[in-house]
CSV table of C-alpha atoms and ligand atoms in Angstrom, one decimal:
chain,number,residue,atom,x,y,z
A,1,UNK,CA,85.8,-10.3,-5.5
A,2,UNK,CA,82.8,-8.2,-6.4
A,3,UNK,CA,80.5,-11.2,-6.7
A,4,UNK,CA,80.7,-14.9,-5.9
A,5,UNK,CA,84.1,-16.2,-4.9
A,6,UNK,CA,84.1,-19.6,-6.5
A,7,UNK,CA,81.2,-21.3,-8.2
A,8,UNK,CA,80.5,-24.8,-9.5
A,9,UNK,CA,77.3,-25.7,-11.4
A,10,UNK,CA,75.9,-28.0,-14.0
A,11,UNK,CA,78.4,-30.8,-13.5
A,12,UNK,CA,81.2,-28.5,-12.4
A,13,UNK,CA,83.3,-29.4,-9.3
A,14,UNK,CA,85.3,-27.4,-6.7
A,15,UNK,CA,88.2,-28.7,-4.6
A,16,UNK,CA,89.3,-25.9,-2.3
A,17,UNK,CA,91.9,-26.7,0.4
A,18,UNK,CA,93.6,-24.4,3.0
A,19,UNK,CA,92.6,-21.0,1.5
A,20,UNK,CA,91.7,-17.8,3.3
A,21,UNK,CA,88.7,-16.3,1.5
A,22,UNK,CA,87.3,-13.0,2.7
A,23,UNK,CA,85.4,-9.9,1.8
A,24,UNK,CA,83.5,-11.2,-1.2
A,25,UNK,CA,80.2,-9.3,-1.7
A,26,UNK,CA,78.1,-12.4,-1.9
A,27,UNK,CA,78.7,-16.1,-1.4
A,28,UNK,CA,82.2,-17.5,-1.1
A,29,UNK,CA,81.4,-20.9,-2.5
A,30,UNK,CA,78.3,-21.5,-4.6
A,31,UNK,CA,77.9,-25.1,-5.4
A,32,UNK,CA,74.9,-26.0,-7.6
A,33,UNK,CA,72.6,-26.7,-9.2
A,34,UNK,CA,74.1,-30.0,-9.9
A,35,UNK,CA,77.5,-29.1,-8.5
A,36,UNK,CA,80.2,-31.0,-6.6
A,37,UNK,CA,82.3,-29.5,-3.8
A,38,UNK,CA,85.1,-30.6,-1.5
A,39,UNK,CA,85.9,-27.7,0.8
A,40,UNK,CA,88.5,-28.4,3.5
A,41,UNK,CA,90.7,-26.4,5.9
A,42,UNK,CA,89.7,-22.9,4.6
A,43,UNK,CA,89.0,-19.7,6.5
A,44,UNK,CA,85.9,-18.2,5.1
A,45,UNK,CA,85.1,-14.9,6.7
A,46,UNK,CA,83.6,-11.4,6.4
A,47,UNK,CA,81.7,-12.1,3.2
A,48,UNK,CA,78.5,-10.4,2.2
A,49,UNK,CA,76.3,-13.5,2.0
A,50,UNK,CA,76.7,-17.1,3.0
A,51,UNK,CA,80.1,-18.6,3.5
A,52,UNK,CA,79.0,-21.7,1.6
A,53,UNK,CA,75.8,-22.1,-0.4
A,54,UNK,CA,75.0,-25.4,-2.0
A,55,UNK,CA,71.8,-26.7,-3.6
A,56,UNK,CA,69.7,-27.1,-6.6
A,57,UNK,CA,66.3,-28.6,-6.9
A,58,UNK,CA,65.3,-32.2,-7.0
A,59,UNK,CA,63.0,-32.3,-9.9
A,60,UNK,CA,59.7,-34.1,-10.0
A,61,UNK,CA,58.2,-35.8,-13.0
A,62,UNK,CA,54.5,-36.4,-13.6
A,63,UNK,CA,54.5,-39.8,-11.8
A,64,UNK,CA,55.6,-37.9,-8.6
A,65,UNK,CA,58.8,-39.8,-8.7
A,66,UNK,CA,61.8,-37.7,-7.5
A,67,UNK,CA,64.4,-37.2,-10.0
A,68,UNK,CA,67.8,-36.2,-8.7
A,69,UNK,CA,68.8,-33.9,-11.5
A,70,UNK,CA,69.9,-30.6,-10.0
A,71,UNK,CA,70.8,-31.9,-6.5
A,72,UNK,CA,74.3,-31.0,-5.4
A,73,UNK,CA,76.9,-32.8,-3.4
A,74,UNK,CA,79.3,-31.2,-1.0
A,75,UNK,CA,81.8,-32.2,1.8
A,76,UNK,CA,82.9,-29.4,4.2
A,77,UNK,CA,85.6,-30.4,6.6
A,78,UNK,CA,87.6,-28.4,9.1
A,79,UNK,CA,86.8,-25.0,7.8
A,80,UNK,CA,86.4,-21.8,9.8
A,81,UNK,CA,83.3,-20.0,8.7
A,82,UNK,CA,82.7,-16.8,10.5
A,83,UNK,CA,81.4,-13.2,10.4
A,84,UNK,CA,79.6,-13.7,7.1
A,85,UNK,CA,76.6,-11.4,6.2
A,86,UNK,CA,74.0,-14.1,5.9
A,87,UNK,CA,74.1,-17.7,7.4
A,88,UNK,CA,77.4,-19.5,7.6
A,89,UNK,CA,76.2,-22.4,5.5
A,90,UNK,CA,73.0,-22.8,3.5
A,91,UNK,CA,71.9,-26.1,1.9
A,92,UNK,CA,69.1,-26.1,-0.6
A,93,UNK,CA,68.8,-29.6,-2.0
A,94,UNK,CA,71.4,-32.3,-2.3
A,95,UNK,CA,73.7,-34.6,-0.2
A,96,UNK,CA,76.0,-33.0,2.3
A,97,UNK,CA,78.6,-33.8,5.0
A,98,UNK,CA,79.7,-31.1,7.4
A,99,UNK,CA,82.4,-32.2,9.8
A,100,UNK,CA,84.8,-30.5,12.2
A,101,UNK,CA,84.1,-26.9,11.1
A,102,UNK,CA,83.9,-23.8,13.3
A,103,UNK,CA,80.8,-21.9,12.3
A,104,UNK,CA,80.6,-18.8,14.4
A,105,UNK,CA,79.4,-15.2,14.5
A,106,UNK,CA,77.5,-15.3,11.2
A,107,UNK,CA,74.8,-12.6,10.7
A,108,UNK,CA,71.9,-15.1,10.5
A,109,UNK,CA,72.0,-18.8,11.3
A,110,UNK,CA,75.1,-21.0,11.7
A,111,UNK,CA,73.4,-23.4,9.2
A,112,UNK,CA,70.2,-23.4,7.2
A,113,UNK,CA,69.1,-26.8,5.8
A,114,UNK,CA,66.1,-27.1,3.6
A,115,UNK,CA,64.6,-28.3,0.2
A,116,UNK,CA,65.6,-32.0,0.5
A,117,UNK,CA,69.1,-31.6,1.9
A,118,UNK,CA,70.3,-35.0,3.2
A,119,UNK,CA,72.9,-33.8,5.7
A,120,UNK,CA,75.4,-35.3,8.1
A,121,UNK,CA,76.4,-32.6,10.6
A,122,UNK,CA,79.2,-34.1,12.7
A,123,UNK,CA,81.6,-32.7,15.3
A,124,UNK,CA,81.3,-29.0,14.5
A,125,UNK,CA,81.5,-26.0,16.8
A,126,UNK,CA,78.6,-23.8,16.1
A,127,UNK,CA,78.4,-20.7,18.3
A,128,UNK,CA,77.3,-17.1,18.6
A,129,UNK,CA,75.4,-16.9,15.3
A,130,UNK,CA,72.9,-14.1,15.5
A,131,UNK,CA,69.7,-16.0,14.8
A,132,UNK,CA,70.6,-19.5,16.2
A,133,UNK,CA,72.6,-22.6,15.5
A,134,UNK,CA,70.9,-24.9,12.9
A,135,UNK,CA,67.6,-24.2,11.3
A,136,UNK,CA,65.9,-27.0,9.4
A,137,UNK,CA,63.4,-25.5,7.1
A,138,UNK,CA,61.0,-27.4,4.9
A,139,UNK,CA,63.1,-30.4,4.1
A,140,UNK,CA,60.4,-33.0,3.4
A,141,UNK,CA,61.6,-36.6,4.0
A,142,UNK,CA,65.4,-35.8,3.7
A,143,UNK,CA,67.2,-37.1,6.8
A,144,UNK,CA,69.4,-34.8,8.8
A,145,UNK,CA,71.9,-36.4,11.4
A,146,UNK,CA,73.2,-34.0,14.0
A,147,UNK,CA,75.9,-35.8,16.0
A,148,UNK,CA,78.8,-34.7,18.3
A,149,UNK,CA,78.5,-31.0,17.8
A,150,UNK,CA,78.9,-28.2,20.3
A,151,UNK,CA,76.2,-25.6,19.8
A,152,UNK,CA,76.4,-22.8,22.2
A,153,UNK,CA,75.9,-19.1,23.1
A,154,UNK,CA,73.0,-18.2,20.8
A,155,UNK,CA,70.3,-15.6,21.6
A,156,UNK,CA,68.0,-17.9,19.6
A,157,UNK,CA,67.6,-21.7,19.5
A,158,UNK,CA,70.3,-24.3,19.1
A,159,UNK,CA,68.4,-26.4,16.6
A,160,UNK,CA,65.1,-25.4,15.2
A,161,UNK,CA,62.9,-27.5,12.9
A,162,UNK,CA,59.7,-26.3,11.1
A,163,UNK,CA,56.6,-28.4,11.6
A,164,UNK,CA,57.8,-32.0,11.4
A,165,UNK,CA,56.3,-35.0,9.6
A,166,UNK,CA,56.9,-37.3,12.6
A,167,UNK,CA,55.2,-35.0,15.0
A,168,UNK,CA,52.2,-34.4,12.9
A,169,UNK,CA,51.8,-38.2,12.3
A,170,UNK,CA,52.0,-38.8,16.0
A,171,UNK,CA,49.1,-36.4,16.7
A,172,UNK,CA,47.1,-37.9,13.9
A,173,UNK,CA,43.8,-36.6,15.3
A,174,UNK,CA,45.2,-33.1,14.9
A,175,UNK,CA,46.3,-34.0,11.4
A,176,UNK,CA,42.8,-35.3,10.5
A,177,UNK,CA,41.2,-32.0,11.6
A,178,UNK,CA,43.8,-30.1,9.7
A,179,UNK,CA,43.2,-32.2,6.6
A,180,UNK,CA,39.5,-31.4,6.8
A,181,UNK,CA,40.3,-27.7,6.8
A,182,UNK,CA,43.2,-27.6,4.4
A,183,UNK,CA,43.8,-30.4,1.9
A,184,UNK,CA,47.5,-31.3,2.3
A,185,UNK,CA,49.3,-31.0,-1.0
A,186,UNK,CA,51.5,-34.0,-1.8
A,187,UNK,CA,54.7,-33.0,-3.4
A,188,UNK,CA,56.7,-36.2,-3.6
A,189,UNK,CA,56.6,-39.8,-2.5
A,190,UNK,CA,55.0,-39.7,0.9
A,191,UNK,CA,55.8,-36.0,1.3
A,192,UNK,CA,53.4,-33.3,2.3
A,193,UNK,CA,54.0,-29.6,1.4
A,194,UNK,CA,55.4,-27.6,4.2
A,195,UNK,CA,56.7,-30.4,6.4
A,196,UNK,CA,60.0,-31.8,7.5
A,197,UNK,CA,61.3,-35.0,8.8
A,198,UNK,CA,62.3,-34.7,12.4
A,199,UNK,CA,66.2,-34.6,12.5
A,200,UNK,CA,68.2,-37.3,14.2
A,201,UNK,CA,69.7,-35.4,17.1
A,202,UNK,CA,72.2,-37.6,19.1
A,203,UNK,CA,73.0,-37.2,22.8
A,204,UNK,CA,76.6,-36.7,21.9
A,205,UNK,CA,75.8,-33.1,21.0
A,206,UNK,CA,76.8,-30.5,23.6
A,207,UNK,CA,74.2,-27.7,23.7
A,208,UNK,CA,74.9,-24.9,26.1
A,209,UNK,CA,73.5,-21.5,26.8
A,210,UNK,CA,71.2,-21.1,23.8
A,211,UNK,CA,67.8,-19.3,23.8
A,212,UNK,CA,69.5,-16.5,25.8
A,213,UNK,CA,66.7,-14.1,24.9
A,214,UNK,CA,67.1,-10.3,24.4
A,215,UNK,CA,70.5,-9.1,25.5
A,216,UNK,CA,71.7,-5.6,26.5
A,217,UNK,CA,74.4,-4.5,24.1
A,218,UNK,CA,77.0,-4.6,26.9
A,219,UNK,CA,76.1,-8.3,27.7
A,220,UNK,CA,77.1,-9.6,24.3
A,221,UNK,CA,80.6,-8.3,24.8
A,222,UNK,CA,81.6,-9.7,28.2
A,223,UNK,CA,81.0,-13.4,27.5
A,224,UNK,CA,84.5,-14.7,27.2
A,225,UNK,CA,88.1,-13.5,27.0
A,226,UNK,CA,88.1,-13.9,23.2
A,227,UNK,CA,88.8,-11.7,20.2
A,228,UNK,CA,85.6,-10.1,18.9
A,229,UNK,CA,86.5,-11.0,15.4
A,230,UNK,CA,88.3,-14.3,15.2
A,231,UNK,CA,87.2,-15.6,18.7
A,232,UNK,CA,90.8,-16.5,19.6
A,233,UNK,CA,91.1,-16.9,23.4
A,234,UNK,CA,94.0,-14.8,24.7
A,235,UNK,CA,95.1,-13.0,27.8
A,236,UNK,CA,96.6,-10.2,25.7
A,237,UNK,CA,93.6,-8.7,24.0
A,238,UNK,CA,93.5,-5.0,23.2
A,239,UNK,CA,90.3,-3.0,23.8
A,240,UNK,CA,88.6,-0.7,21.3
A,241,UNK,CA,89.7,2.7,22.4
A,242,UNK,CA,86.2,4.2,22.0
A,243,UNK,CA,83.9,1.8,23.7
A,244,UNK,CA,86.5,-0.1,25.8
A,245,UNK,CA,84.3,-3.2,25.5
A,246,UNK,CA,85.2,-4.8,22.2
A,247,UNK,CA,88.5,-6.6,22.4
A,248,UNK,CA,90.9,-7.9,19.7
A,249,UNK,CA,93.9,-10.1,19.3
A,250,UNK,CA,95.4,-8.0,16.5
A,251,UNK,CA,95.1,-4.8,14.5
A,252,UNK,CA,93.9,-6.9,11.5
A,253,UNK,CA,91.0,-8.3,13.5
A,254,UNK,CA,90.1,-4.9,14.7
A,255,UNK,CA,90.1,-3.4,11.2
A,256,UNK,CA,88.0,-6.3,9.8
A,257,UNK,CA,85.5,-6.0,12.6
A,258,UNK,CA,85.2,-2.2,12.4
A,259,UNK,CA,82.9,-2.4,9.3
A,260,UNK,CA,80.2,-3.7,11.7
A,261,UNK,CA,81.5,-2.6,15.1
A,262,UNK,CA,81.5,1.1,14.3
A,263,UNK,CA,77.7,1.1,14.7
A,264,UNK,CA,77.5,-1.0,17.8
A,265,UNK,CA,80.5,0.9,19.4
A,266,UNK,CA,78.3,4.0,20.0
A,267,UNK,CA,75.6,2.0,21.7
A,268,UNK,CA,78.1,0.7,24.2
A,269,UNK,CA,78.4,4.1,25.7
A,270,UNK,CA,75.6,4.1,28.2
A,271,UNK,CA,74.9,7.9,27.8
A,272,UNK,CA,74.5,7.6,24.0
A,273,UNK,CA,71.0,8.3,22.7
A,274,UNK,CA,70.0,7.5,19.1
A,275,UNK,CA,68.1,10.5,17.8
A,276,UNK,CA,66.1,10.4,14.6
A,277,UNK,CA,64.2,13.3,13.1
A,278,UNK,CA,60.6,12.4,12.5
A,279,UNK,CA,60.9,14.1,9.1
A,280,UNK,CA,63.4,11.3,8.1
A,281,UNK,CA,60.9,8.6,8.9
A,282,UNK,CA,57.8,7.3,7.1
A,283,UNK,CA,54.5,6.2,8.5
A,284,UNK,CA,54.3,2.4,8.4
A,285,UNK,CA,50.8,2.0,7.0
A,286,UNK,CA,51.8,3.4,3.5
A,287,UNK,CA,51.8,1.1,0.6
A,288,UNK,CA,50.5,-1.9,2.5
A,289,UNK,CA,48.3,-3.5,-0.1
A,290,UNK,CA,45.0,-5.3,0.8
A,291,UNK,CA,43.2,-7.9,-1.2
A,292,UNK,CA,41.4,-5.1,-3.0
A,293,UNK,CA,44.6,-3.4,-3.8
A,294,UNK,CA,44.0,-0.4,-1.5
A,295,UNK,CA,46.0,0.6,1.5
A,296,UNK,CA,45.0,0.0,5.1
A,297,UNK,CA,44.2,3.0,7.1
A,298,UNK,CA,46.1,3.7,10.3
A,299,UNK,CA,45.9,1.0,13.0
A,300,UNK,CA,44.4,-1.6,10.7
A,301,UNK,CA,47.3,-3.9,10.5
A,302,UNK,CA,46.8,-7.5,11.1
A,303,UNK,CA,48.7,-8.9,14.1
A,304,UNK,CA,49.3,-12.4,15.2
A,305,UNK,CA,46.8,-13.3,17.9
A,306,UNK,CA,49.7,-14.5,20.1
A,307,UNK,CA,50.7,-10.9,20.6
A,308,UNK,CA,48.8,-10.2,23.8
A,309,UNK,CA,47.8,-6.6,24.5
A,310,UNK,CA,48.7,-5.2,21.1
A,311,UNK,CA,46.5,-2.1,20.4
A,312,UNK,CA,45.8,-1.5,24.1
A,313,UNK,CA,47.2,1.1,26.5
A,314,UNK,CA,47.8,4.8,26.3
A,315,UNK,CA,49.2,6.4,23.1
A,316,UNK,CA,52.4,8.3,23.6
A,317,UNK,CA,52.1,12.1,23.9
A,318,UNK,CA,54.4,13.8,21.4
A,319,UNK,CA,54.5,17.0,23.4
A,320,UNK,CA,55.8,15.2,26.5
A,321,UNK,CA,59.3,13.9,27.0
A,322,UNK,CA,58.1,10.9,29.0
A,323,UNK,CA,59.7,7.6,28.1
A,324,UNK,CA,57.5,4.9,26.5
A,325,UNK,CA,58.3,1.4,25.2
A,326,UNK,CA,58.6,0.7,21.5
A,327,UNK,CA,59.1,-2.5,19.5
A,328,UNK,CA,61.8,-2.3,16.9
A,329,UNK,CA,61.5,-5.0,14.2
A,330,UNK,CA,63.8,-5.8,11.3
A,331,UNK,CA,62.1,-5.9,7.9
A,332,UNK,CA,62.1,-8.6,5.2
A,333,UNK,CA,63.1,-12.2,5.9
A,334,UNK,CA,66.5,-13.6,4.8
A,335,UNK,CA,68.3,-10.5,3.7
A,336,UNK,CA,72.0,-9.9,3.7
A,337,UNK,CA,73.7,-7.6,6.3
A,338,UNK,CA,72.6,-4.1,5.4
A,339,UNK,CA,72.8,-1.5,8.2
A,340,UNK,CA,70.6,0.9,6.2
A,341,UNK,CA,67.7,-1.5,5.7
A,342,UNK,CA,64.3,-0.2,6.9
A,343,UNK,CA,63.2,-1.0,10.4
A,344,UNK,CA,59.6,-0.9,11.7
A,345,UNK,CA,59.1,0.8,15.0
A,346,UNK,CA,55.8,1.0,16.9
A,347,UNK,CA,54.3,1.4,20.4
A,348,UNK,CA,51.8,-0.9,22.1
A,349,UNK,CA,48.8,1.1,20.9
A,350,UNK,CA,50.2,1.2,17.3
A,351,UNK,CA,49.3,4.9,17.1
A,352,UNK,CA,53.0,5.5,16.8
A,353,UNK,CA,54.0,3.3,13.9
A,354,UNK,CA,56.9,4.3,11.6
A,355,UNK,CA,59.6,3.0,9.3
A,356,UNK,CA,63.1,4.3,9.6
A,357,UNK,CA,66.6,3.5,8.6
A,358,UNK,CA,69.3,3.8,11.3
A,359,UNK,CA,72.5,1.6,11.5
A,360,UNK,CA,72.7,1.7,15.3
A,361,UNK,CA,69.2,0.5,15.7
A,362,UNK,CA,69.7,-2.1,13.0
A,363,UNK,CA,72.5,-3.5,15.0
A,364,UNK,CA,70.6,-3.3,18.3
A,365,UNK,CA,67.7,-5.2,16.8
A,366,UNK,CA,69.7,-7.9,14.9
A,367,UNK,CA,72.5,-8.4,17.4
A,368,UNK,CA,70.6,-8.2,20.7
A,369,UNK,CA,67.0,-9.0,19.7
A,370,UNK,CA,65.0,-12.3,19.5
A,371,UNK,CA,63.4,-14.0,16.5
A,372,UNK,CA,59.8,-13.1,15.7
A,373,UNK,CA,57.0,-15.7,15.4
A,374,UNK,CA,58.1,-17.7,12.4
A,375,UNK,CA,61.6,-18.0,13.6
A,376,UNK,CA,63.2,-17.5,10.2
A,377,UNK,CA,65.4,-14.4,10.4
A,378,UNK,CA,63.2,-11.4,11.3
A,379,UNK,CA,64.1,-10.1,14.8
A,380,UNK,CA,62.5,-7.8,17.4
A,381,UNK,CA,63.6,-5.9,20.5
A,382,UNK,CA,61.9,-3.6,23.0
A,383,UNK,CA,63.5,-0.3,23.8
A,384,UNK,CA,62.7,2.9,25.6
A,385,UNK,CA,61.9,5.9,23.5
A,386,UNK,CA,60.9,9.5,24.1
A,387,UNK,CA,59.9,12.6,22.1
A,388,UNK,CA,61.9,15.8,21.9
A,389,UNK,CA,61.3,19.2,20.3
A,390,UNK,CA,57.6,18.9,20.5
A,391,UNK,CA,57.5,15.6,18.7
A,392,UNK,CA,59.9,16.5,15.9
A,393,UNK,CA,62.6,14.2,17.2
A,394,UNK,CA,62.3,10.6,18.5
A,395,UNK,CA,65.0,9.5,20.9
A,396,UNK,CA,65.9,5.8,21.6
A,397,UNK,CA,67.6,5.1,24.9
A,398,UNK,CA,69.7,2.0,25.4
A,399,UNK,CA,71.2,2.7,28.8
A,400,UNK,CA,68.8,0.0,30.0
A,401,UNK,CA,66.2,-2.1,28.2
A,402,UNK,CA,62.5,-2.5,29.3
A,403,UNK,CA,61.2,-5.9,30.4
A,404,UNK,CA,60.1,-8.2,27.6
A,405,UNK,CA,56.7,-7.4,26.4
A,406,UNK,CA,53.9,-9.8,25.3
A,407,UNK,CA,52.8,-7.6,22.4
B,1,ZN,ZN1,91.4,-11.9,16.4
B,2,ZN,ZN1,84.2,0.0,20.2
């Protein structure tokens, strides 16, 4: 389908059992606002956006009472949700049960839960999603139960929750000082804007090998004897004839994976160098508006104070071919898979500070990099770079990666 696979909204209902649904440009299932869904035994793979999105807003009347109009309800059982171009599942307000699913290898998180999504997440296998396992965003007082799941092999966190209500109540002194500075905005019965209830995470979950940190492209391929697309474990996998690293159980899986793998495939050749003409890049300080509507000059970007050493060091010399370390960062938060999306690249001194579009570096950053400060979906990686042709060409070397930098 060009657009959404199946949609149920405004009282509509979906019952989908044992289908294979692939290659839609956006969501497969969109349930809401005010939709109902029973999704069981399906294979939901290779779609442009989330495998399943369900939500709709809880409305609020003047008396600050919550009104359920808009909230959706969905049950997701025993589905395989993999290789989708956003998160596997995204909940945006409603009541949900997610049980016995395999949620793996999605471009962002395995699951995103926010906007008052009451969720039971039971007995799922959540693995190898690019950002992490489960991210609980601003979910107010809605309870999330996470029980009996296997959450493994993520570069990022297994379960990540934004500032939680329980934690900030515990440290009430901190809360009082905060309240003096910024008046908390009540948004619902006992709810404060920007906070989430701590999820109930049971000891029956099996959390293994998450927070792996930055990985070399080769490292993400030699984890287990499993097909790179469907993750089937087999002794008879065939290797990609070009990189001899990616392996597949069938021709179909290889064809399905090639859409993305063709970019990563090149980086798996240790002698491959990504070369970008400087004339194809743009300076990164252009069009960055300030409060007064003017652009910042060079080097006047605001950086998080946690980035130790940013702005220090020796600027790279464009007439030399000496290697220096750059940070490559993916752009806008929560965007669909798009290998031509702009990346930001800068060195420690921020004198070299450009935007460029390059599918191999996009894959390097998103597949091998770690989440930046706010841990939503923006990623970063450090890489060796050097100039060529008197600064007209910038080369990115991935034969080895530099040590992790604090800036
Ligand atoms: Zn396969
Ligand atoms: Zn390959």
